[in-house]
XYZ file of C-alpha atoms in Angstrom:
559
model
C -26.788 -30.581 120.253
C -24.764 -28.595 117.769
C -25.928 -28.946 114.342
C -22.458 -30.485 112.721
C -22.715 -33.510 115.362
C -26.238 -34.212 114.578
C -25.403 -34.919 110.782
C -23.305 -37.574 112.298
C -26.634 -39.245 114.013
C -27.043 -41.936 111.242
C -23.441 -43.078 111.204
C -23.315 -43.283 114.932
C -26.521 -45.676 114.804
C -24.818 -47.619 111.863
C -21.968 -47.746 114.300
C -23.789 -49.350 117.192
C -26.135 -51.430 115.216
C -22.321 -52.889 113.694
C -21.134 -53.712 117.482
C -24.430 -55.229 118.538
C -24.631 -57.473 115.376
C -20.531 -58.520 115.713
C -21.369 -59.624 119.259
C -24.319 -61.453 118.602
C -22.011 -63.112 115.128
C -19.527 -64.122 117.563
C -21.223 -65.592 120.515
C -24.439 -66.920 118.950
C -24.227 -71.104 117.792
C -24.481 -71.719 114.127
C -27.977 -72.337 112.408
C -27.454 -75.642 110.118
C -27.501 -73.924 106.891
C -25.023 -71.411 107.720
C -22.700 -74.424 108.478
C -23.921 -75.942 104.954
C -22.635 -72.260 103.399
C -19.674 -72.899 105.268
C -18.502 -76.288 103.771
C -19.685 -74.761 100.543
C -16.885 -71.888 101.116
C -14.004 -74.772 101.755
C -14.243 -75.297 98.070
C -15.308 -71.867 96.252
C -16.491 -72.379 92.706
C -19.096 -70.819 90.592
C -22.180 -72.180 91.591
C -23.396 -75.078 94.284
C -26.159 -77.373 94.303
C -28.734 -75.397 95.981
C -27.647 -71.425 95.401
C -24.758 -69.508 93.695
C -21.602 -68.504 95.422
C -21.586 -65.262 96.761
C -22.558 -66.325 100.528
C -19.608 -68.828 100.163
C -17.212 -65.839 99.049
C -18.162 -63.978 101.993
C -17.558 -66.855 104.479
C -14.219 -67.803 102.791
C -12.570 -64.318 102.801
C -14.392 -63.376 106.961
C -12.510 -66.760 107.996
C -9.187 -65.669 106.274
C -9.434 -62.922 108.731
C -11.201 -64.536 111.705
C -12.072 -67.679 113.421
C -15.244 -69.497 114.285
C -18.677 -68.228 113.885
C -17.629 -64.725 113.921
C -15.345 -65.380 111.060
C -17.612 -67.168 108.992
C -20.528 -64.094 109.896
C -18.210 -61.191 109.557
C -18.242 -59.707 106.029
C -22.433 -60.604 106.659
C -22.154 -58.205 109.383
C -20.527 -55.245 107.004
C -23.383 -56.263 104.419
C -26.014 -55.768 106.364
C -24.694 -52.380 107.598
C -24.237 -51.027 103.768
C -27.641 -52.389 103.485
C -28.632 -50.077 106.024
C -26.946 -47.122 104.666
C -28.539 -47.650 101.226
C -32.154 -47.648 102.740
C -31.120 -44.177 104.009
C -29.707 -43.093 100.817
C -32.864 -44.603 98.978
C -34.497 -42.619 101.404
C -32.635 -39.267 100.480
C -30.521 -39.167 103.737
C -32.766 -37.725 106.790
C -30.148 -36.201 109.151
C -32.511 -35.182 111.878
C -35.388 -34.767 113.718
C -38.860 -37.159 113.212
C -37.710 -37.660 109.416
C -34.534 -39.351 110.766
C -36.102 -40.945 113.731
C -38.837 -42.415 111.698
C -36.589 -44.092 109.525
C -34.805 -45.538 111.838
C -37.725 -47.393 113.797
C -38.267 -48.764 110.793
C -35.202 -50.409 110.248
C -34.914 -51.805 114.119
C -38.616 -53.052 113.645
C -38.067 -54.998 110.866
C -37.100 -58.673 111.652
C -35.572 -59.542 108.732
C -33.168 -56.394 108.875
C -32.312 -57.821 112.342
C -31.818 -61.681 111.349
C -29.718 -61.056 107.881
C -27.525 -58.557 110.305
C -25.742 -61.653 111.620
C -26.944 -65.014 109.864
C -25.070 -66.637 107.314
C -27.265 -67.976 104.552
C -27.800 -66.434 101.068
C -30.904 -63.992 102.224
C -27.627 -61.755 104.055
C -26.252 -60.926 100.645
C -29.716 -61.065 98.352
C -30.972 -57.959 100.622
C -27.707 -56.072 100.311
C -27.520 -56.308 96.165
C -31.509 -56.063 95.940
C -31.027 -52.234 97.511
C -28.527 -51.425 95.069
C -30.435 -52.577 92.605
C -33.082 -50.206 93.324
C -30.118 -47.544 93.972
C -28.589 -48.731 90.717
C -32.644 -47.915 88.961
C -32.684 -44.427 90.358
C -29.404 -43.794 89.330
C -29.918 -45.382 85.863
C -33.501 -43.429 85.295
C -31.897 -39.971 86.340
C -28.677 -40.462 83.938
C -29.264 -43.574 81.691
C -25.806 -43.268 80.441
C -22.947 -46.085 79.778
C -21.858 -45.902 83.686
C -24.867 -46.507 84.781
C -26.012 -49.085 82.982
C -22.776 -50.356 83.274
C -22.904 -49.795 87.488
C -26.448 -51.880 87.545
C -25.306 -54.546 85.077
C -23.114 -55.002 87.485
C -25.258 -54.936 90.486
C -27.978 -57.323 88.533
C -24.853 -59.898 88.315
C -24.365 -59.535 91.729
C -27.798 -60.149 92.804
C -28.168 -63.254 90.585
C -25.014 -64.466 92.159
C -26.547 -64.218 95.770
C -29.539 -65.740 94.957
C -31.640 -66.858 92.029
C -35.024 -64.968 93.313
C -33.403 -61.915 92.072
C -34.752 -62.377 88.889
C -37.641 -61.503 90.410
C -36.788 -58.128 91.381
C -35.258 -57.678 88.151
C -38.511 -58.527 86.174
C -41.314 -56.997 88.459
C -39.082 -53.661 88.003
C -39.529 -53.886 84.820
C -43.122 -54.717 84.928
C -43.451 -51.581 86.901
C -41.800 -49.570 84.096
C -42.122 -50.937 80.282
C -40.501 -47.580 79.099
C -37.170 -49.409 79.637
C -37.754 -51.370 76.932
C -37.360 -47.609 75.072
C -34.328 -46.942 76.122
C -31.247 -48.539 74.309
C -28.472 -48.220 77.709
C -31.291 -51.013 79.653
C -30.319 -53.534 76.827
C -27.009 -52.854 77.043
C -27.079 -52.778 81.438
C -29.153 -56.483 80.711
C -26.738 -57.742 78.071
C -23.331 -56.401 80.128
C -25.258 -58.142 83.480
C -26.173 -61.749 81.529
C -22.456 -61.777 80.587
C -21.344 -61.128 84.096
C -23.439 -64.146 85.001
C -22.099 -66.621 82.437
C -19.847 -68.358 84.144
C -22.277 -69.603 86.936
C -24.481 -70.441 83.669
C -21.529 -72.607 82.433
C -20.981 -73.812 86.092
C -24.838 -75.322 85.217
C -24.617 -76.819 82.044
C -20.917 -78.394 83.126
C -23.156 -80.265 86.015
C -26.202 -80.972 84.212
C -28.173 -78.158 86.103
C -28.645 -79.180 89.309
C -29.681 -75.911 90.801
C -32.782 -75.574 87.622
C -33.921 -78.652 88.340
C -34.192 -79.198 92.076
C -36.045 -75.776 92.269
C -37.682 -75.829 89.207
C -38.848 -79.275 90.062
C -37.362 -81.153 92.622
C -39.521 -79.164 95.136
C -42.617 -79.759 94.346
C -45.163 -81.655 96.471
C -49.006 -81.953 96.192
C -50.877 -79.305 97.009
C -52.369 -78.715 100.564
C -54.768 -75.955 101.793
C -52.216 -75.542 105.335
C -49.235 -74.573 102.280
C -51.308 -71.545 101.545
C -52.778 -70.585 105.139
C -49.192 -70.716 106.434
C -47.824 -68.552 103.660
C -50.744 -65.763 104.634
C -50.132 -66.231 108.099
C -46.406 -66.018 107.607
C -46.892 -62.348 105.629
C -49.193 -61.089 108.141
C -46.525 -61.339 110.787
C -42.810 -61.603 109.506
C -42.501 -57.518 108.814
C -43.587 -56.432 111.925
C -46.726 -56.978 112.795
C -47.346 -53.926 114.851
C -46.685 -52.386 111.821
C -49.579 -54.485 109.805
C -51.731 -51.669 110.030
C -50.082 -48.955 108.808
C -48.713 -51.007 106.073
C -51.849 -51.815 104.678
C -52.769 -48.108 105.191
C -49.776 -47.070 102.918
C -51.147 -48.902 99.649
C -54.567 -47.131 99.943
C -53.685 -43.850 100.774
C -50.057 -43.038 99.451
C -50.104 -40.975 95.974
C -48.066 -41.906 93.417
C -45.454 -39.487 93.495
C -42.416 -40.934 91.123
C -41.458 -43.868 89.786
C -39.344 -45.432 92.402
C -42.258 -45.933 94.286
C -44.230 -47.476 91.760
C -41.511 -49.890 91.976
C -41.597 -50.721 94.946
C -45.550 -51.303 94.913
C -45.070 -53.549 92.060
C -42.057 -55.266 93.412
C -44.104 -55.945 96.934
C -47.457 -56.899 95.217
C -45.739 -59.640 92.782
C -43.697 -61.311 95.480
C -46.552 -61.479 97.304
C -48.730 -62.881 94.491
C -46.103 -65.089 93.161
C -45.318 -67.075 95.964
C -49.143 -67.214 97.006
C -49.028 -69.020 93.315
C -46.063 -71.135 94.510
C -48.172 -72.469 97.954
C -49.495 -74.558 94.880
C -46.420 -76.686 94.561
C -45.313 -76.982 98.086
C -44.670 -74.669 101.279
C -43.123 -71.425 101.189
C -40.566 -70.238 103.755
C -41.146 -67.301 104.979
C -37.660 -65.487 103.925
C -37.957 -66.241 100.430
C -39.869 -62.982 100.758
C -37.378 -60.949 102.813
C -36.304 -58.151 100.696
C -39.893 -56.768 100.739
C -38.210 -55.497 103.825
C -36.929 -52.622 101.998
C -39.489 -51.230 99.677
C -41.777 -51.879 102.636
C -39.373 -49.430 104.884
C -39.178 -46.974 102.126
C -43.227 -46.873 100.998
C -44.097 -46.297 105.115
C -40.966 -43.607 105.349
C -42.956 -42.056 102.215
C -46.402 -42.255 103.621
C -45.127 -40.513 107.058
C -43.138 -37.599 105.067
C -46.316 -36.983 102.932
C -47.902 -36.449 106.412
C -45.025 -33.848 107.371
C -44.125 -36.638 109.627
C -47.127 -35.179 112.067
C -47.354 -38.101 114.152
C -45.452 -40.193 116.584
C -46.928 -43.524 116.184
C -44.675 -45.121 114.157
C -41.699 -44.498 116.021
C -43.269 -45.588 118.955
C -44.411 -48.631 117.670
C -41.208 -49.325 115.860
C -39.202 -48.933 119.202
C -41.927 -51.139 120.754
C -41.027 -53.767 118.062
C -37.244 -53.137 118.408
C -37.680 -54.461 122.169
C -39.307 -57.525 121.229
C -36.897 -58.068 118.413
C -33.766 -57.663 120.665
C -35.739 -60.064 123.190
C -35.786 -62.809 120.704
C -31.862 -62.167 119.746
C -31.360 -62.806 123.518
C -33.269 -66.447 122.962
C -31.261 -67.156 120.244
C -28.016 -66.117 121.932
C -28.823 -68.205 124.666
C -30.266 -70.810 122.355
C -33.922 -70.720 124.129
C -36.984 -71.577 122.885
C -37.881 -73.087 119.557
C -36.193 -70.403 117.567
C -33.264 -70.799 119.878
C -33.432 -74.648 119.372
C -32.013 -74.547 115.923
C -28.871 -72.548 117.517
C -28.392 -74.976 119.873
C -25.907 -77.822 117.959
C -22.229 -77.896 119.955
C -23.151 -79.751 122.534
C -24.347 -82.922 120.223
C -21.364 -82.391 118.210
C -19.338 -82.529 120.806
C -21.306 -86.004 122.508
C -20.991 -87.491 119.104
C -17.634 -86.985 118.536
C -16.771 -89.026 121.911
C -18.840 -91.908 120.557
C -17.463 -92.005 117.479
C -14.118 -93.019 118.327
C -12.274 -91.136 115.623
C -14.110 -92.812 113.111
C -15.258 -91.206 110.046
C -18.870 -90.624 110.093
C -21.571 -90.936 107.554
C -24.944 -89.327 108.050
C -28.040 -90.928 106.273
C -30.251 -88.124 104.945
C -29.430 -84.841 106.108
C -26.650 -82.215 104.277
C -26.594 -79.658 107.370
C -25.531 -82.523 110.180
C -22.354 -83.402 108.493
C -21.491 -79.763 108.024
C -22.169 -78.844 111.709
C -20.548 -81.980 112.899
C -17.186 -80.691 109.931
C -17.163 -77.043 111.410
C -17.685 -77.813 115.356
C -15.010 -80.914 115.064
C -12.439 -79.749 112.475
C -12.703 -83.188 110.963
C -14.543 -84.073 107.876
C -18.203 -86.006 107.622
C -20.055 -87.263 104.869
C -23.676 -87.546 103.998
C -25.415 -90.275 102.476
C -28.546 -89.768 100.707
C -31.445 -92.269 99.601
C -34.799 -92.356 98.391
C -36.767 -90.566 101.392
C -34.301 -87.709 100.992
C -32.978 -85.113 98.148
C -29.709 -84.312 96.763
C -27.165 -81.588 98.146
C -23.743 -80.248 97.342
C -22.369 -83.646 99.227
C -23.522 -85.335 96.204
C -21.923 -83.191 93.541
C -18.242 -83.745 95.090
C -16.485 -86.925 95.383
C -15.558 -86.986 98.942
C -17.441 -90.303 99.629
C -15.016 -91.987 97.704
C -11.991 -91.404 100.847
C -14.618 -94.069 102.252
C -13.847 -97.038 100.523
C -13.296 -99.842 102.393
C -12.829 -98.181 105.797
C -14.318 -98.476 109.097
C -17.280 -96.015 109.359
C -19.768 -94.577 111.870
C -23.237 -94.013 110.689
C -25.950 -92.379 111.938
C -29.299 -91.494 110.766
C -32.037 -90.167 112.299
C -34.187 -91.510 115.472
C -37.256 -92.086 113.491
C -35.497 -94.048 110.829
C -35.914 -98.171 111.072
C -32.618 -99.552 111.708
C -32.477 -103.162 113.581
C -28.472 -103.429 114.088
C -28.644 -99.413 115.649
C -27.845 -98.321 118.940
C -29.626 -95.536 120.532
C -27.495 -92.185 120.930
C -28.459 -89.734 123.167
C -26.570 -86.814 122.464
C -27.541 -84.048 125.102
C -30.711 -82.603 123.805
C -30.461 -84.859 120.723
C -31.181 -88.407 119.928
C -29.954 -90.242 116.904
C -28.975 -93.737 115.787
C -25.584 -95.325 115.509
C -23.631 -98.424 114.068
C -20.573 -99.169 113.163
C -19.944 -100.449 109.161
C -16.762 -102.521 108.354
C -15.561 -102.462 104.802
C -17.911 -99.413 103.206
C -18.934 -99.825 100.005
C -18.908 -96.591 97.509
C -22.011 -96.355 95.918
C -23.345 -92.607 95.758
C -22.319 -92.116 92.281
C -23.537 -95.686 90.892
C -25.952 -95.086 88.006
C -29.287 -97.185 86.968
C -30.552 -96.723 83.835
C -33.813 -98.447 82.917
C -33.461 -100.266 79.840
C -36.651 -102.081 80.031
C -39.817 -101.775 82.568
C -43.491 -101.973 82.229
C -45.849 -99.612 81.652
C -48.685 -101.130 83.759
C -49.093 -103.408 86.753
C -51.237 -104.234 89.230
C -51.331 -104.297 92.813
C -49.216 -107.356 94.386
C -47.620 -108.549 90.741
C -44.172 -109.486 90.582
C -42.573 -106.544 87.390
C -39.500 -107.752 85.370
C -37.193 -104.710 84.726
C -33.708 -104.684 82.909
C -31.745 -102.019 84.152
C -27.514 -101.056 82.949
C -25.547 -100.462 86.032
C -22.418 -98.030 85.390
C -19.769 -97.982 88.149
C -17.744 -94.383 87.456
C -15.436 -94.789 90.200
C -11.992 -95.454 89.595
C -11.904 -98.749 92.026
C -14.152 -101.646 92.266
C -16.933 -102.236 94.373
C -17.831 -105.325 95.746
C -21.905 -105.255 96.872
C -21.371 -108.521 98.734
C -18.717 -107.030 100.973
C -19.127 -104.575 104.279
C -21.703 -104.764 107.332
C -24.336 -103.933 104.736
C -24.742 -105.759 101.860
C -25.307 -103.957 98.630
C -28.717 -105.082 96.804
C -31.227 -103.491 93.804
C -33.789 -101.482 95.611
C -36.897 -99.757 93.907
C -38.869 -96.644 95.641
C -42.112 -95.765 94.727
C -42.575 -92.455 94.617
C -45.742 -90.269 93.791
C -45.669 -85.953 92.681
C -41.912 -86.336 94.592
C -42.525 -87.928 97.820
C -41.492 -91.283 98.612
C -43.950 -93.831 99.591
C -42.662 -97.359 99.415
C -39.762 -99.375 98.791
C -38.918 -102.946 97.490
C -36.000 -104.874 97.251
C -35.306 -106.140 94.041
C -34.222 -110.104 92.735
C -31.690 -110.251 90.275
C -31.649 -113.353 87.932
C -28.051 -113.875 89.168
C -26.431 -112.734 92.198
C -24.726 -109.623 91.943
C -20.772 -109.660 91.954
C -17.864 -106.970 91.957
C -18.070 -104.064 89.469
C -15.188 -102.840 88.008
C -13.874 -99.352 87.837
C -15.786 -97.171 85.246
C -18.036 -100.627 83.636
C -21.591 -101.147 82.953
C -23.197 -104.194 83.545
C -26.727 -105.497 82.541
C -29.333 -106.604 85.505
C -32.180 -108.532 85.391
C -34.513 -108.410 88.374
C -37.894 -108.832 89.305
C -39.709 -106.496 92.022
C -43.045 -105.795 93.830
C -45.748 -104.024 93.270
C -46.909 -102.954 96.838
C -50.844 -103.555 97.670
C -51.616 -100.125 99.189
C -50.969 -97.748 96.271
C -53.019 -97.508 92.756
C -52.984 -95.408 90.223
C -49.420 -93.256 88.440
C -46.914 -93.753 90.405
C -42.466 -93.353 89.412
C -40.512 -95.936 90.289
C -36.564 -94.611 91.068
C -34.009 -97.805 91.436
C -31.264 -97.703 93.624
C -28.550 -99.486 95.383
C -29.957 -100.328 99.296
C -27.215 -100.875 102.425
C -28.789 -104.122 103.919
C -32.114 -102.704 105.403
C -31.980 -98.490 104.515
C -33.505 -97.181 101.717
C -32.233 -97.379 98.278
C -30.065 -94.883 96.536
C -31.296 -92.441 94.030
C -29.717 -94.024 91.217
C -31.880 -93.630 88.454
C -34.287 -91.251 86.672
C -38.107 -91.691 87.525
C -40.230 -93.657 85.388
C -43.715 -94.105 85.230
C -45.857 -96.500 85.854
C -49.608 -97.354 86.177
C -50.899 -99.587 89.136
C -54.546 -101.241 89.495
């Protein structure tokens, strides 16, 4: 092979790995959250209820060009390939040989380079920008100058606007190197990068921080031993574990040789610590850990050129890894297995739609249904969310108000209680149906709690006073529709749900007008089965489903 061609090896891999990741883009079934990313794109704006916008921005401009899944994975496609060719950069460009070949069993055995190649969720773009933030570093700490501070400011932005864990990057990096805090050009790169992020900061405080305080606390459940055995487990086996081995080899017996690489020690080590910290409040999914993908790549690349790249191993364990890897694309191509499951969604879509009648439909508790059912079907759905679920981006927009008075088809979940339901067995999916006449608006109907006590005990009868505000700009009328509107109170206890009561006003309920409040008086239960601090949240219940989330929790104690 002449020696000009073989400086073209890397491209020619980048190349193929393009064509095998556009083919699997176009052909593989959407996984529910890219179709959430997708109704987020349908609207761009500065931030959503669950991340910031750049995986919308690259759905929205790769469906200007394309249609269907491939469109909506395209530009993640191109990502992951410049993510590719900044690892080799990172890695000072091997051209040939076991240097090159080495590398690149690295990149085909990691699974998270192979997943983020083609899936459309906000991991794709957080591992492109957190390479060129460590690209940006190297540059900065060779020539900390005005254009490159000015180049990672804008990088930084970039990777807060893909995903809010790249803070973390930002601050271990830092932790691995306090002589920034020397130099005048990293102010000005973190001042020039906080202004860059502004506007998503405004797109916050203009909607009462949603994102802050579902992650900050909205997630958080009580603690369980399985939170933090499955987080181990998970990081044992999500970067290859064929690879375990030498990984663990690489932090006892790799020198420190510069500073990039005490970066990326630092970077891997407090990821790894700081979620093992967050197994405290809850479970941790595995990819919130995925850009250790990179430093991981570049600290075993490292540890095989101190060694003169003498031995073979990891490129034949790499390519062993690659096999399985491409094995499990196959299953998720062909939506097999339990991986392959989750890929697996047309069909139901499709068996819904017939039963549905043309009817709009609501889903009860779940943001990713109505998106599949939206991008499969062409034609809007709406979610509608109550105590025993969370918030999403549904519940930010006003959509749910094109529902007002209207004929509607919901359907909730197989498990949920629902006496009036049919039974819908949709293919490989079963769910619950009914049809509503005369729907009632009510997602955006505030409770505040004017008056409640502070202590009860179990089986007493609690007066509370609570100021209903209708914002809509129509009426609604709780004694109209299938489902009669009435107070409902969930119990809840370190955010889960427990119980639920309905409530008794003092007088029946009647119409509320367009943007009024109204005081209620109603009396409630204290279930027998729970004791000590609980939060009651009031809501608005459709005849027999759990109430709304339609107030802030307050606290109570039960004997």
């Amino acid at each position: 092979m002449s020696k000009p061609f073989s400086n073209f090896k890397f491209p020619i891999f980048l190349g193929l790995w393009v064509v095998i990741n556009l083919l699997q883009a176009g052909f593989t079934q959407l996984d529910p959250d890219e179709a959430y990313y997708w109704i987020y794109a349908q609207q761009l704006d500065w931030g959503y209820f669950d991340h910031p916008p750049a995986t919308a921005l690259l759905i929205k401009l790769g469906t200007f060009l394309l249609p269907g899944e491939l469109g909506l994975r395209f530009f993640i496609v191109l990502a992951n390939a410049l993510t590719l060719w900044v690892i080799w950069d990172l890695a000072d460009r091997p051209q040939r040989g076991r240097a090159l070949y080495t590398l690149l069993a690295l990149l085909v055995a990691m699974p998270f380079l192979h997943l983020y190649g083609f899936i459309a969720t906000a991991d794709a773009p957080l591992m492109l920008f957190s390479a060129l933030f460590f690209w940006g570093y190297r540059r900065f700490l060779a020539k900390p100058d005005f254009s490159s501070a000015a180049l990672w400011a804008l990088i930084m932005a970039a990777l807060l606007y893909s995903k809010y864990h790249g803070i973390l990057l930002i601050f271990f990096t830092l932790l691995s190197n306090w002589r920034l805090l020397r130099m005048p050009w990293f102010y000005a790169a973190g001042l020039m990068g906080a202004a860059l992020f502004l506007p998503h900061l405004y797109w916050q405080y203009s909607h009462d921080f949603p994102s802050f305080r579902y992650h900050l606390k909205g997630r958080d459940d009580v603690y369980e031993l399985e939170y933090t055995l499955t987080y181990l487990l998970n990081q044992l086996v999500i970067f290859s574990p064929l690879l375990l081995p030498s990984i663990v080899l690489v932090f006892f017996k790799l020198p420190f040789t510069d500073q990039m690489q005490r970066s990326y020690r630092v970077v891997v080590f407090g990821f790894w610590l700081f979620f093992l910290w967050s197994t405290s409040k809850g479970h941790v999914e595995p990819q919130w850990t995925a850009i250790l993908s990179i430093p991981l790549v570049l600290l075993l690349f490292a540890y095989e050129q101190s060694r003169a790249f003498a031995s073979k191993t990891i490129i034949v364990l790499g390519l062993v890894s690659f096999g399985l890897l491409l094995v499990a694309r196959v299953g998720l191509l062909l939506a097999w297995g339990p991986l392959g499951k989750q890929f697996d969604n047309r069909s139901w879509v499709t068996a819904l739609e017939s039963k549905a009648k043309q009817l709009p439909i609501v889903f009860h508790n779940t943001y990713r249904n109505p998106a599949l059912y939206h991008f499969y079907t062409g034609q809007k759905a709406y979610e509608l969310t109550t105590a025993q679920y969370r918030k999403s981006q549904y519940d930010l927009w006003n959509d749910e108000e094109e529902l007002l008075g209207k004929k509607v088809y919901l359907v909730l979940d197989q498990k949920t209680y629902c006496s009036v339901c049919d039974t819908l067995v949709l293919g490989k999916k079963t769910m619950l149906g009914t049809v509503l006449e005369d729907f009632q608006v009510v997602e955006k109907i505030t409770l505040q709690v004017l008056d409640a006590p502070k202590q009860a005990r179990v089986g007493d009868s609690i007066q509370v006073q609570l100021k209903l505000h209708n914002p809509y700009p129509f009426a609604v009328d709780p004694n109209r529709g299938t489902f009669k509107l009435r107070l409902g109170l969930g119990f809840h206890r370190d955010g889960q749900f427990l119980w639920e009561e309905y409530g008794v006003p003092s007088v029946p309920l009647e119409v509320w007008a367009a943007g009024q409040e109204y005081v209620l008086n109603a009396k409630f239960r204290i279930p027998l089965k729970f004791r000590g601090k609980l939060d009651l949240i009031f809501g608005l219940r459709y005849g027999e489903l759990q109430p709304t989330l339609a107030s802030e929790a307050v606290k109570i104690m039960v004997q």
